Amino acid sequence: MPLDPERHAGELWRALEGLPPSHWTYLPYGPFHAIHEFERWLAGVSATSDPLFFTLVERGAGVAAGLASYLRIQRDSAC
């Protein structure tokens, strides 16, 4: 589902806060040391369309568990 910072920030923070710093090595963001940093980042990326961010939600529990992002979506080249 599309990333909604107000709806997903708390659940995503709980899901991602325990990751080791090495998880963020090749990403242009993170690690986040406080939830307010994470919320600010979520607000910024949710307002962009490239990359386009989605929240990964556990189907059974309905809880946000992660993020996915897609770069350079070209609708004209879709099959």
PDB file of C-alpha atoms in Angstrom:
ATOM      1  CA  MET A   1       0.000   0.000   0.000  1.00  0.00           C
ATOM      2  CA  PRO A   2       1.218   3.567  -0.545  1.00  0.00           C
ATOM      3  CA  LEU A   3       3.360   4.959   2.258  1.00  0.00           C
ATOM      4  CA  ASP A   4       1.285   7.035   4.685  1.00  0.00           C
ATOM      5  CA  PRO A   5       3.642   8.538   7.310  1.00  0.00           C
ATOM      6  CA  GLU A   6       0.872   9.408   9.747  1.00  0.00           C
ATOM      7  CA  ARG A   7      -0.559   5.904   9.616  1.00  0.00           C
ATOM      8  CA  HIS A   8       2.632   3.844   9.312  1.00  0.00           C
ATOM      9  CA  ALA A   9       5.440   5.722  11.120  1.00  0.00           C
ATOM     10  CA  GLY A  10       5.003   4.103  14.529  1.00  0.00           C
ATOM     11  CA  GLU A  11       4.676   0.549  13.245  1.00  0.00           C
ATOM     12  CA  LEU A  12       7.566   0.972  10.820  1.00  0.00           C
ATOM     13  CA  TRP A  13       9.755   2.451  13.552  1.00  0.00           C
ATOM     14  CA  ARG A  14       9.106  -0.582  15.768  1.00  0.00           C
ATOM     15  CA  ALA A  15       9.823  -2.932  12.846  1.00  0.00           C
ATOM     16  CA  LEU A  16      13.071  -1.224  11.768  1.00  0.00           C
ATOM     17  CA  GLU A  17      14.566   0.273  14.926  1.00  0.00           C
ATOM     18  CA  GLY A  18      16.446  -2.853  15.966  1.00  0.00           C
ATOM     19  CA  LEU A  19      18.295  -3.321  12.683  1.00  0.00           C
ATOM     20  CA  PRO A  20      22.080  -3.227  12.895  1.00  0.00           C
ATOM     21  CA  PRO A  21      23.842  -0.200  11.349  1.00  0.00           C
ATOM     22  CA  SER A  22      25.167  -2.480   8.585  1.00  0.00           C
ATOM     23  CA  HIS A  23      21.609  -2.802   7.234  1.00  0.00           C
ATOM     24  CA  TRP A  24      21.829   0.828   6.074  1.00  0.00           C
ATOM     25  CA  THR A  25      25.327   0.647   4.524  1.00  0.00           C
ATOM     26  CA  TYR A  26      24.296   0.856   0.867  1.00  0.00           C
ATOM     27  CA  LEU A  27      21.230   3.054   1.349  1.00  0.00           C
ATOM     28  CA  PRO A  28      21.318   6.832   0.919  1.00  0.00           C
ATOM     29  CA  TYR A  29      19.406   7.235   4.213  1.00  0.00           C
ATOM     30  CA  GLY A  30      19.487   5.865   7.774  1.00  0.00           C
ATOM     31  CA  PRO A  31      20.226   4.602  10.241  1.00  0.00           C
ATOM     32  CA  PHE A  32      17.778   6.698  12.210  1.00  0.00           C
ATOM     33  CA  HIS A  33      18.608   7.329  15.856  1.00  0.00           C
ATOM     34  CA  ALA A  34      15.275   8.821  16.932  1.00  0.00           C
ATOM     35  CA  ILE A  35      11.705   8.450  15.750  1.00  0.00           C
ATOM     36  CA  HIS A  36      11.411  12.162  14.917  1.00  0.00           C
ATOM     37  CA  GLU A  37      14.283  11.779  12.397  1.00  0.00           C
ATOM     38  CA  PHE A  38      12.527   8.794  10.877  1.00  0.00           C
ATOM     39  CA  GLU A  39       9.160  10.594  10.736  1.00  0.00           C
ATOM     40  CA  ARG A  40      10.760  13.596   9.005  1.00  0.00           C
ATOM     41  CA  TRP A  41      12.372  11.304   6.440  1.00  0.00           C
ATOM     42  CA  LEU A  42       9.086   9.420   5.836  1.00  0.00           C
ATOM     43  CA  ALA A  43       7.257  12.715   5.295  1.00  0.00           C
ATOM     44  CA  GLY A  44       9.813  13.748   2.695  1.00  0.00           C
ATOM     45  CA  VAL A  45       9.893  10.505   0.716  1.00  0.00           C
ATOM     46  CA  SER A  46       6.124  10.086   0.785  1.00  0.00           C
ATOM     47  CA  ALA A  47       5.824  13.393  -1.083  1.00  0.00           C
ATOM     48  CA  THR A  48       7.943  12.205  -4.031  1.00  0.00           C
ATOM     49  CA  SER A  49       7.098   9.994  -6.986  1.00  0.00           C
ATOM     50  CA  ASP A  50      10.669   8.926  -7.839  1.00  0.00           C
ATOM     51  CA  PRO A  51      11.442   6.852  -5.965  1.00  0.00           C
ATOM     52  CA  LEU A  52       7.891   5.810  -5.148  1.00  0.00           C
ATOM     53  CA  PHE A  53       7.617   4.311  -1.648  1.00  0.00           C
ATOM     54  CA  PHE A  54       5.194   1.674  -0.435  1.00  0.00           C
ATOM     55  CA  THR A  55       4.570   0.200   2.998  1.00  0.00           C
ATOM     56  CA  LEU A  56       4.789  -3.573   3.278  1.00  0.00           C
ATOM     57  CA  VAL A  57       2.000  -4.772   5.564  1.00  0.00           C
ATOM     58  CA  GLU A  58       1.785  -8.224   7.133  1.00  0.00           C
ATOM     59  CA  ARG A  59      -1.294  -9.751   5.581  1.00  0.00           C
ATOM     60  CA  GLY A  60      -2.681 -11.544   8.654  1.00  0.00           C
ATOM     61  CA  ALA A  61      -1.800  -8.985  11.307  1.00  0.00           C
ATOM     62  CA  GLY A  62      -2.351  -5.857   9.205  1.00  0.00           C
ATOM     63  CA  VAL A  63       0.802  -4.322  10.711  1.00  0.00           C
ATOM     64  CA  ALA A  64       3.373  -2.301   8.753  1.00  0.00           C
ATOM     65  CA  ALA A  65       6.551  -4.385   8.624  1.00  0.00           C
ATOM     66  CA  GLY A  66       8.789  -2.772   6.008  1.00  0.00           C
ATOM     67  CA  LEU A  67       9.237  -0.514   3.011  1.00  0.00           C
ATOM     68  CA  ALA A  68       9.697  -0.947  -0.721  1.00  0.00           C
ATOM     69  CA  SER A  69      10.617   1.709  -3.240  1.00  0.00           C
ATOM     70  CA  TYR A  70      10.634   1.794  -7.011  1.00  0.00           C
ATOM     71  CA  LEU A  71      12.793   3.997  -9.240  1.00  0.00           C
ATOM     72  CA  ARG A  72      12.125   5.475 -12.657  1.00  0.00           C
ATOM     73  CA  ILE A  73       8.696   4.021 -13.257  1.00  0.00           C
ATOM     74  CA  GLN A  74       7.963   4.397 -16.962  1.00  0.00           C
ATOM     75  CA  ARG A  75       4.276   3.825 -17.543  1.00  0.00           C
ATOM     76  CA  ASP A  76       4.721   4.103 -21.340  1.00  0.00           C
ATOM     77  CA  SER A  77       6.870   0.971 -21.423  1.00  0.00           C
ATOM     78  CA  ALA A  78       4.484  -1.251 -19.436  1.00  0.00           C
ATOM     79  CA  CYS A  79       3.489  -4.507 -21.066  1.00  0.00           C
TER      80      CYS A  79
END
